[in-house]
Structure formats: structure tokens, C-alpha cells
Coordinates of C-alpha atoms in Angstrom, one line a residue:
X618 CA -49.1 -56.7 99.1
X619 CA -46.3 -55.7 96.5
X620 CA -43.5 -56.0 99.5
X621 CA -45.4 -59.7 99.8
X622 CA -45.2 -60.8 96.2
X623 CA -41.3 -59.5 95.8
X624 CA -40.6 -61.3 98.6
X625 CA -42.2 -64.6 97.5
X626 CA -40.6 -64.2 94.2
X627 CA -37.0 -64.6 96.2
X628 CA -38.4 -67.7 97.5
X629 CA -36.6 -71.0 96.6
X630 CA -38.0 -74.8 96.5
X631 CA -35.3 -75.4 99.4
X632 CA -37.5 -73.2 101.3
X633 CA -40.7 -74.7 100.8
X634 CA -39.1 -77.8 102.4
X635 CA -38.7 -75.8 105.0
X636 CA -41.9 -75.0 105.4
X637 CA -42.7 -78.7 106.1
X638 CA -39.7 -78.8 108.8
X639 CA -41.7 -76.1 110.5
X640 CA -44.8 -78.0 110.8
X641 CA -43.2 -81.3 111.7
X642 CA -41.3 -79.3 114.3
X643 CA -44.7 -77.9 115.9
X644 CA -45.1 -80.9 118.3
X645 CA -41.8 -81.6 119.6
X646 CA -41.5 -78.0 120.6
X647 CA -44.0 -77.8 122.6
X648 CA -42.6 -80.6 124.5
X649 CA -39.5 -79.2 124.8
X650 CA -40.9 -75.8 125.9
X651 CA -42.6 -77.4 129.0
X652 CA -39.1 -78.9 130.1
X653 CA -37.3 -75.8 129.0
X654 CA -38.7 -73.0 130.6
X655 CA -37.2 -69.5 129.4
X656 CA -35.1 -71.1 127.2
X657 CA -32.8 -68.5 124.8
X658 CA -31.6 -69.6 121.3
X659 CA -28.6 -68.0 119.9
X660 CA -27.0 -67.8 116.4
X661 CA -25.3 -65.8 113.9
X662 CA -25.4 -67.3 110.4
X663 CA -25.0 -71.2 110.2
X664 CA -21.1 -71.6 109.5
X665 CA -20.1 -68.6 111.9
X666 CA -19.8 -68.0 115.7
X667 CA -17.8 -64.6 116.0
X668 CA -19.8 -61.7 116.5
X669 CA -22.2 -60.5 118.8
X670 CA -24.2 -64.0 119.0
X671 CA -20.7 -65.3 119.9
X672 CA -20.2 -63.2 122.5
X673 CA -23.4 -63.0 123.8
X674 CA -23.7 -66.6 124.4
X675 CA -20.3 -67.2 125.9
X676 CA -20.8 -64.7 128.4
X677 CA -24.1 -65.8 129.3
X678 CA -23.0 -69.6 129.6
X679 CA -19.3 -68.1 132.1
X680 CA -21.3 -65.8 134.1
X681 CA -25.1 -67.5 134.2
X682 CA -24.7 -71.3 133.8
X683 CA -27.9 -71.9 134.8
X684 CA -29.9 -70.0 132.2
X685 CA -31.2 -72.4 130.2
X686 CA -29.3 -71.3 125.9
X687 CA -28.4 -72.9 122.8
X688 CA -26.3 -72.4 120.1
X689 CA -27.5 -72.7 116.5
X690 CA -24.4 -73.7 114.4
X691 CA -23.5 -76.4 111.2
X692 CA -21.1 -79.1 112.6
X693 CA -19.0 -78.2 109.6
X694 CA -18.1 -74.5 110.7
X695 CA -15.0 -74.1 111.7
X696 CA -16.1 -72.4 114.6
X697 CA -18.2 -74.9 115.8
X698 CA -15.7 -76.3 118.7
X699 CA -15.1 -73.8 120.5
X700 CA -19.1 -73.3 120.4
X701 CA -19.5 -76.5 121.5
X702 CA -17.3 -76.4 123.9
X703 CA -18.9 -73.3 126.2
X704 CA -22.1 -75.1 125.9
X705 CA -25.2 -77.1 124.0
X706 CA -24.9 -76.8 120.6
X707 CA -28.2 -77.6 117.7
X708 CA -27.4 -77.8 114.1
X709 CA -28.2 -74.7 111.9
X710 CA -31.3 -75.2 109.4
X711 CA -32.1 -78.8 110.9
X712 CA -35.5 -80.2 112.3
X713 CA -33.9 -79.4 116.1
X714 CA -33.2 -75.9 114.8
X715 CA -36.9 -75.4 113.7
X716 CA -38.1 -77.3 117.4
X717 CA -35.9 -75.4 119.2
X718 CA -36.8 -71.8 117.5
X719 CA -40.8 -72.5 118.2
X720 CA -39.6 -73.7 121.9
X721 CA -37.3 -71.1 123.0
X722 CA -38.7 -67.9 124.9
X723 CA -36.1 -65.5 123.6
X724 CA -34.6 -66.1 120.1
X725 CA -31.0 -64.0 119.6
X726 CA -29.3 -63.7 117.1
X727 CA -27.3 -60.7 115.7
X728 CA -28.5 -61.1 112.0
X729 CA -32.1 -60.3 111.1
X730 CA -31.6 -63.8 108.7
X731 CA -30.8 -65.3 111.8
X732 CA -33.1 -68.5 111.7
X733 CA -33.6 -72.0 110.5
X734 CA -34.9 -70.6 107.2
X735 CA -35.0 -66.6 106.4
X736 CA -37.5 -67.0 103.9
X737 CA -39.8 -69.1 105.9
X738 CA -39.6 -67.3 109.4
X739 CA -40.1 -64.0 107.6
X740 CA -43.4 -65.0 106.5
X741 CA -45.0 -66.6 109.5
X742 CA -43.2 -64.0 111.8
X743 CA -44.2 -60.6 109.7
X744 CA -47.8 -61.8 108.7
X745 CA -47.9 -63.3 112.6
X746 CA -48.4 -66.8 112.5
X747 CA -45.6 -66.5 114.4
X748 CA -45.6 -64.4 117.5
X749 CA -42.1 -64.9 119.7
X750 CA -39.7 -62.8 121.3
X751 CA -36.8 -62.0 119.4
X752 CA -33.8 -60.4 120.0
X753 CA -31.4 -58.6 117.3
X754 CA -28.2 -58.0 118.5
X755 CA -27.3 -56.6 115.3
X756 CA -23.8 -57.0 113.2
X757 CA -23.0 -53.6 112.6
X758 CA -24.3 -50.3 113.9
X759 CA -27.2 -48.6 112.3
X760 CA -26.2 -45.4 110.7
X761 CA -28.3 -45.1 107.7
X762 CA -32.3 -45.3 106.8
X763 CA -32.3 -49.1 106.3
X764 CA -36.5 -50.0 106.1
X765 CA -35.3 -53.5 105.9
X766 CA -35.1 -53.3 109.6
X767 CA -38.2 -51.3 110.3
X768 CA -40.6 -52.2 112.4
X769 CA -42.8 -53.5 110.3
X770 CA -39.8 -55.8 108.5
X771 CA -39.0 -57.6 111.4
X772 CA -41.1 -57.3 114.7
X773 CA -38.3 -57.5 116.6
X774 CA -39.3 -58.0 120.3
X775 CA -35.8 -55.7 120.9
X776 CA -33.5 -53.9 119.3
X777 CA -29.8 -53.8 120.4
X778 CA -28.1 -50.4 119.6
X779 CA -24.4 -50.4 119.6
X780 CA -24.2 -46.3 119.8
X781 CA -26.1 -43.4 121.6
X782 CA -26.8 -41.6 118.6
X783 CA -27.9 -44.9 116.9
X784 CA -30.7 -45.7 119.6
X785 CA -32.1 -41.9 118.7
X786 CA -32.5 -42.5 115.7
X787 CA -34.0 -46.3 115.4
X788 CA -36.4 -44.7 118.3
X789 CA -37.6 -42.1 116.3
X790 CA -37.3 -43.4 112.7
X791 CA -37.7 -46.9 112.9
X792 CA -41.3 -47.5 114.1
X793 CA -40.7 -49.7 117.0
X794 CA -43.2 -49.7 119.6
X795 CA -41.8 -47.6 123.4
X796 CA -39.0 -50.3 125.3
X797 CA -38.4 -52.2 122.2
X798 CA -34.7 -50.7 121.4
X799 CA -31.8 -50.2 124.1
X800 CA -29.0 -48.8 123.8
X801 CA -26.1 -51.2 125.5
X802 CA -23.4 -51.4 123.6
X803 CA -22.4 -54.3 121.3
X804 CA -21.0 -57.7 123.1
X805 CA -18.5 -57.9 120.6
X806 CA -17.4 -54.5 122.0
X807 CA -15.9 -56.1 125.8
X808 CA -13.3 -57.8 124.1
X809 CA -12.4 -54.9 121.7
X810 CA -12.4 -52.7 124.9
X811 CA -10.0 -55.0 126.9
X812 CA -7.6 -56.2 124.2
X813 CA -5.8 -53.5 122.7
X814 CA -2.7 -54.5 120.3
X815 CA -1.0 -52.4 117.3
X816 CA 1.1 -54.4 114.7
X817 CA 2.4 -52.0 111.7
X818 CA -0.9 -53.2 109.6
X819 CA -3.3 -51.0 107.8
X820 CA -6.7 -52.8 107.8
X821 CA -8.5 -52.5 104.3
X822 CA -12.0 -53.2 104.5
X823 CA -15.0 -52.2 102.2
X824 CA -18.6 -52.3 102.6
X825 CA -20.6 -54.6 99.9
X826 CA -22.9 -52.7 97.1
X827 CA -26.4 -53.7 96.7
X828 CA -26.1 -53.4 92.8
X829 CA -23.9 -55.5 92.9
X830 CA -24.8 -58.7 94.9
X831 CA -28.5 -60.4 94.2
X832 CA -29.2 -61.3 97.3
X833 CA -31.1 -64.6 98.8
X834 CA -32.6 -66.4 101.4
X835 CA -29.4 -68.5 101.8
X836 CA -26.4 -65.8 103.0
X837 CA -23.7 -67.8 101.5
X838 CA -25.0 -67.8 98.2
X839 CA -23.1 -64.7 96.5
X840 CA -24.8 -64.0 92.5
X841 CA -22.9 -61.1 90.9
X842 CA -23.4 -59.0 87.8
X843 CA -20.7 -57.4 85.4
X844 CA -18.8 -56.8 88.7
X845 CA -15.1 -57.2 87.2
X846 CA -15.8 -53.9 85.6
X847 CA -17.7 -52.0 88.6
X848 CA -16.1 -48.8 89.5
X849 CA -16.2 -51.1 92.6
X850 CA -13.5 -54.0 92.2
X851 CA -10.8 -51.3 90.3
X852 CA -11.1 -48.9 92.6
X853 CA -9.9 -51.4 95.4
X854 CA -7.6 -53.2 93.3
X855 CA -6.3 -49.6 92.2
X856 CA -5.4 -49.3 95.8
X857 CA -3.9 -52.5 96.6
X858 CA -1.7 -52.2 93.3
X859 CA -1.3 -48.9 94.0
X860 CA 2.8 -48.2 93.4
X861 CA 3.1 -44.8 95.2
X862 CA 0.7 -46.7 98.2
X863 CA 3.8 -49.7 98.1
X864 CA 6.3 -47.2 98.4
X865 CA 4.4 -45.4 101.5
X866 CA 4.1 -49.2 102.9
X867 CA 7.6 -49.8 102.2
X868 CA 9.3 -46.4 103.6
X869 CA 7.5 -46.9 106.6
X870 CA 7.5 -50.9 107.4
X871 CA 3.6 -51.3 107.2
X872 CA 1.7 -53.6 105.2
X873 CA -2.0 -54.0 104.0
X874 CA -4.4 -56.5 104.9
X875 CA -7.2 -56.2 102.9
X876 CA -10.6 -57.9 104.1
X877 CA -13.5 -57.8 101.9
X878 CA -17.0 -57.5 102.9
X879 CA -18.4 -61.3 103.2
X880 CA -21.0 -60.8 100.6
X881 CA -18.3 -59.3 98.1
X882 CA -15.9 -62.3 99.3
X883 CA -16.0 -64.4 95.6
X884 CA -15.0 -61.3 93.7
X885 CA -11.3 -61.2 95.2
X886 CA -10.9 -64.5 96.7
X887 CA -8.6 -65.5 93.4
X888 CA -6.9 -62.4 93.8
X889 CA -3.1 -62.5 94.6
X890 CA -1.3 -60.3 96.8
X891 CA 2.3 -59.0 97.1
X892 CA 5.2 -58.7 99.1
X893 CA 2.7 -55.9 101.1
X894 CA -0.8 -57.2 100.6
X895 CA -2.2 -59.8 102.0
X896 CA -6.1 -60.5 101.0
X897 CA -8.0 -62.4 103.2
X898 CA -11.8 -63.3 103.5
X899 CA -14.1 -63.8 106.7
X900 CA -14.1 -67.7 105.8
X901 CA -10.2 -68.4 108.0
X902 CA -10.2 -64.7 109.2
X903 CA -11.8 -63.4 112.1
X904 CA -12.3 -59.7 111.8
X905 CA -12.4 -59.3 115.5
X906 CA -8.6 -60.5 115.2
X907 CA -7.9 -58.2 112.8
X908 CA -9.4 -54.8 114.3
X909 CA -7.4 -55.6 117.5
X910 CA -3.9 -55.8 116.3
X911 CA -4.6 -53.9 113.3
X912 CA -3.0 -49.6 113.6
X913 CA -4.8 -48.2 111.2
X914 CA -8.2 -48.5 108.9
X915 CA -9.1 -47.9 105.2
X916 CA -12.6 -48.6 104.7
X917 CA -15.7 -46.7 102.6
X918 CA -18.8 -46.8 104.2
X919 CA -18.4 -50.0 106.4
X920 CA -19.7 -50.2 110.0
X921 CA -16.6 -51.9 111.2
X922 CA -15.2 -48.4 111.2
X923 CA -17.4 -48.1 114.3
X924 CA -15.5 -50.9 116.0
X925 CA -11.9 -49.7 115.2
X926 CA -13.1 -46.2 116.6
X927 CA -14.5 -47.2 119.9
X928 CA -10.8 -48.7 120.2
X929 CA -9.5 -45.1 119.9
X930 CA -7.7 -46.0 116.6
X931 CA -7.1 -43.8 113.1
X932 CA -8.9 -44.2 110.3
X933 CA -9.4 -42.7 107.0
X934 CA -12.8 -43.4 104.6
X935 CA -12.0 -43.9 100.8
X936 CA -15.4 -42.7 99.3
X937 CA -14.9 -43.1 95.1
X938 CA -18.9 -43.8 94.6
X939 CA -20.5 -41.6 97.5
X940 CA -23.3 -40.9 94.8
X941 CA -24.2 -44.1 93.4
X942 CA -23.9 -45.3 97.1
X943 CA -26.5 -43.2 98.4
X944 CA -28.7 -44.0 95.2
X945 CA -28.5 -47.6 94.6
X946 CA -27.2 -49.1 98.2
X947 CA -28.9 -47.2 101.8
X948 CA -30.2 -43.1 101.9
X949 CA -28.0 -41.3 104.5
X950 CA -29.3 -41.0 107.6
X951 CA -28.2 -39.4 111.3
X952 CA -24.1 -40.4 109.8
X953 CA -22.7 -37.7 107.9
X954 CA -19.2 -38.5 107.0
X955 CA -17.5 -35.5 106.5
X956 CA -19.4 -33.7 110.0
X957 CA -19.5 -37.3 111.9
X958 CA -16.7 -39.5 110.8
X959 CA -13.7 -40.6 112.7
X960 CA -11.3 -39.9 110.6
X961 CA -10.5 -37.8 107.2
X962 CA -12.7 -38.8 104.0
X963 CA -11.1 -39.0 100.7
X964 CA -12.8 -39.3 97.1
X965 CA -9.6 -39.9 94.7
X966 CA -6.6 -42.2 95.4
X967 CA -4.1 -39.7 95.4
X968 CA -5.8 -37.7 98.4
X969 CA -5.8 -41.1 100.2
X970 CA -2.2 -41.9 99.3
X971 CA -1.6 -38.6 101.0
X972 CA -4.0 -39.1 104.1
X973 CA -2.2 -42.5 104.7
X974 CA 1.5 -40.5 104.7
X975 CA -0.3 -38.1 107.1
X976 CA -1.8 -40.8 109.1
X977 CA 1.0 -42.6 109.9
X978 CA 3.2 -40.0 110.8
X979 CA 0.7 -37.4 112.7
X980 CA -1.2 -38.2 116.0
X981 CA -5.0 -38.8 115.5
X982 CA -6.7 -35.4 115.6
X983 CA -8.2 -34.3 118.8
X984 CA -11.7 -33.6 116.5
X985 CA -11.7 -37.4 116.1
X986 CA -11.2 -38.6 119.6
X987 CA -14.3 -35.9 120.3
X988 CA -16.5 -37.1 118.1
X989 CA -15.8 -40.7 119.4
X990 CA -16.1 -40.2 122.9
X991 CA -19.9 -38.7 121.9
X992 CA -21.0 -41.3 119.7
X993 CA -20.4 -43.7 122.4
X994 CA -20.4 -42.1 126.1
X995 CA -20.3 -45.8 127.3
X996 CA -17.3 -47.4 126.5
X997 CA -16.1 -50.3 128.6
X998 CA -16.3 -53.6 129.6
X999 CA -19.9 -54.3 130.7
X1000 CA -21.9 -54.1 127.3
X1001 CA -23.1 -58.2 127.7
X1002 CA -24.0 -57.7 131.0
X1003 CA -26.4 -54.5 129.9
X1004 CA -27.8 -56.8 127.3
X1005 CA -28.3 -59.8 129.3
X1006 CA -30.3 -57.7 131.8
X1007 CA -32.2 -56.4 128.9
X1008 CA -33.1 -59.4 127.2
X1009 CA -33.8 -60.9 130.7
X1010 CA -36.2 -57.9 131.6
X1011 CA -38.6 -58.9 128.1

């Protein structure tokens, strides 16, 4: 009862409309259901469409044009035509997005907040007045003991793993009853596996800190708390200001692009770059983009390492608060850095000043390309098609 009540206190009066959207929605859907049999609803978060939802749902509308699939996405994303143009479109948090998510026979979507309303789904879902099949595709790959995606946090219907070593542990760890995870490989990964370009940019791209962000039912909503003096922000800025990291840059023709974590965007959108740095944010940059014709990779903890790895690319981790991470943000789990990484991990700027030289002048060490080739022993082209068969097969 004490998860219950810390839940409800995160609960909002916007999401007690919601709650009569839901039951106005009750009706209609079953309507719809009759007409619509196995009817799949996708999404990511309302104003995106460029991860594994993405993907998902453009392969299934190219390849099965028959399968009955909607896209949940606001009109006002700027993503939103070239959903709308693979395929039916509902918008994200409306009445349609409530009749179409009690309608639908598989719900997808690659966020565990994917839904009309987090808040309200999480309670009729967990405490099952809510019993339907959904689908996480996930947004980045499971390395650490995250209990918000137990189980007994989500009831996932099935659990999309991205990496063999991944699916072991979700299996063992996460509680989930036998044929509720697969491992498949992320759909974002086909195009990362096909498309293959290196312009002289070092990708910079953190992880978000829990301690930092208060976190709500509405994902766009960032509140933050004495962050302008975390260890957090000057360590980054430290690097992008860096002098002796401008010179490297300079000597060598590269430049930084430095891509925050979305829920850390508002910290250093209104900060300016130089001749070497360019910051951007996931609101007119699409990371995909960026991995792809991105050479090389700073990042701490971030998931998105995962990505640039299965591309065979270099990377180095920049780790300044490994303890406070594991206290205050996720416990370590299977993903040791130093024994599992892809790439060197530095805890002071001057050893990733260094690691950079060395990275951009030395071939990627063969212990790397080892460690990659067994943390995914499937890497190609086919990872929507082994999710469409699973999700088909529920």
C-alpha cells in the first residue's frame, strides 16, 4: 500500500479528468473492437515518433498492410507527418486515444508511460481493472536493477530485450511470468545496422540523474532542484569549455555535438556553444541522426552507448559521480563498466582529455569489438521482423 499512496500523491487534477475520458471511452471501444479485430496501438510519448514505436510501426504498415495499427501522436509534433503519412494516425491523450487503447488487442509502445494518461493507466492496469496485452519495446536497453519495470510495476504482456545478456537478466531478476520477455533486438537497431556514416563529430551525450529531476505523470514536464550547482551541469560544461578538449578538437578537425538527455534538456537549452560545440536537444534533433554519422561517443552511463556499439563505433564513458549514481539514480546490475563496457571509462577530465587524443588517433581495441560481438550475437537487419512475429504469436 505505501507504493499506492506515493503514487497517488504524484497524481495531478489533469489526471483525474482523465479518469472520466476513460469511462466515457468504455462504450465506443467496444464498438470499435468488434470492427477492428486484432487491432495494435502504437506510440512513444505524445510529441515524438523516433524510436522503437517509430520503427515498429513503419515496418509493420511496408511489410503487413493489412494488420489492422494505429499511431498515437499530438498533431502538433513535429514528427507527426511523416507518421501520418505511413498510416492512421489518433491524437495522443484524446478521447480516441483512450477508445482506441481499451479497443486495441496489442498496445505498443516503447515507453512504460506510453498511454493516454500514465497516471491513470498505471492504476487500473497494476491494480487490474485493466487486463490487456501490452507490449514494451523499450527506449534503451536494460542494464541496471530498475524495479520500476518489474513485474509487478507494469504487467507487461511482453518484454522486448535489445541484448542477449539483457534478456538473462530481466528473466531471472525481473519477475515476469515464462514467454513474457524475448530477446529480438531493438527496431530502431535495422536502420542503425544498414546506415553506417562517419563525419569528424564526437557525440556528447549524458544520462539524466534522478536527484535531480522530480519526475511526473506528464514526460515533458521537467521540475529541477539547485541543479546549476550539481556536480552534474559543471562537470559537462567543464568539458564543453574545456580549453585543452578545443585544442584536441582543433588539431585534429573534429567538433563536439553535445545532446542532453531529454529529461535534463531545460538545464542547457540556453547554453551557447562555440566555434567547436554545438548543443542541441531531442526537440529538432533526432538522435538516431546523430549516432549514425557521429565517429565517436562521450557519454556516462547512457544506454545510447549500446546503440553506437552495435554500430561497431569507439567510445569512451566519462564517470565523475559513479558513487552518487549508484546511490541516488539505479543499483548496478549484470553491466559493469570497467569488465563490460565498450570502450575506456574515465573519472577526471584530464584522463578523458587523454582517452579522446588516444581515441582518435588509435584503432578501437580488439577487447571492445569482443565484448560487442557477445553482448549482441544477433546483429543485423531483421530485429522488426523478430518482433512482429513475437507480438503476433501473444
Amino acid at each position: 500500500m505505501s507504493v499506492f499512496f506515493k503514487k497517488l500523491k504524484q497524481v495531478k487534477i489533469s489526471d483525474f479528468l482523465h479518469f472520466f475520458l476513460f469511462f466515457l471511452a468504455i462504450i465506443p471501444a467496444f464498438f470499435v473492437r468488434i470492427f477492428n479485430r486484432d487491432l495494435w496501438l502504437v506510440c512513444e510519448y505524445g510529441l515524438e515518433a523516433r524510436d522503437n514505436g517509430f520503427w515498429f510501426y513503419k515496418y509493420v504498415r511496408e511489410n503487413h498492410p493489412t494488420q489492422p495499427i494505429v499511431y498515437a501522436i499530438k498533431k502538433k509534433s513535429i514528427d507527426y507527418d511523416k507518421v501520418a503519412a505511413l498510416g492512421k494516425t489518433v491524437e495522443y491523450g484524446s478521447l480516441m486515444h483512450w477508445i482506441y487503447y481499451l479497443a486495441a488487442d496489442k498496445n505498443v509502445s516503447s515507453h512504460k508511460g506510453g498511454k493516454p494518461n500514465a497516471a491513470v493507466c498505471y492504476f487500473l492496469e497494476i491494480y487490474g481493472f485493466l487486463k490487456n496485452k501490452r507490449v514494451f519495446l523499450q527506449h534503451g536497453i536494460t542494464k541496471d536493477l530498475a524495479d520500476m519495470f518489474f513485474y509487478k510495476n507494469t504487467k507487461m504482456r511482453l518484454f522486448i530485450c535489445g541484448a542477449k545478456p539483457e534478456y538473462d537478466y530481466v528473466t531471472e531478476n525481473f519477475g515476469y511470468p515464462l514467454g513474457y520477455v524475448a530477446y529480438t533486438g531493438f527496431a530502431r537497431f535495422d536502420r542503425l545496422y544498414l546506415e553506417k556514416r562517419k563525419e569528424k563529430v564526437i557525440l556528447v551525450a549524458p544520462t539524466w540523474r534522478r536527484w535531480l529531476y522530480q519526475t511526473s505523470s506528464d514526460p515533458y514536464e521537467n521540475s529541477m532542484e539547485n541543479v546549476e550547482n550539481s556536480e552534474y551541469v559543471k562537470a559537462w560544461k567543464e568539458v564543453l569549455s574545456s580549453s585543452a578538449m578545443e585544442e584536441i578538437l582543433k588539431k585534429y578537425g573534429y567538433k563536439i555535438v553535445f545532446f542532453p538527455h531529454r529529461n535534463m534538456t531545460s538545464i542547457f537549452e540556453n547554453m551557447s556553444g562555440s566555434d567547436y560545440v554545438d548543443i542541441v536537444n531531442w526537440k529538432n534533433t533526432d538522435l538516431q541522426d546523430l549516432l549514425i554519422n557521429s565517429e565517436f561517443m562521450i557519454t556516462d552511463y547512457s544506454s545510447t552507448a549500446m546503440d553506437f556499439a552495435y554500430m561497431d563505433k569507439a567510445l569512451v564513458y566519462y564517470q565523475f559521480d559513479y558513487d552518487e549514481f549508484r546511490e541516488k539514480h539505479f543499483e548496478e546490475g549484470y553491466f559493469n563498466y570497467e569488465n563490460n563496457g565498450f570502450g575506456p571509462v574515465c573519472y577526471n577530465l584530464n584522463d578523458l582529455i587523454n582517452k579522446v587524443e588516444e581515441m582518435i588517433c588509435q584503432k578501437q581495441d580488439l577487447k571492445y569489438k569482443d565484448r560487442i560481438s557477445e553482448f549482441f550475437p544477433m546483429r543485423d537487419a531483421n530485429n522488426c521482423k523478430r518482433i512482429y512475429d513475437e507480438v503476433k504469436g501473444i
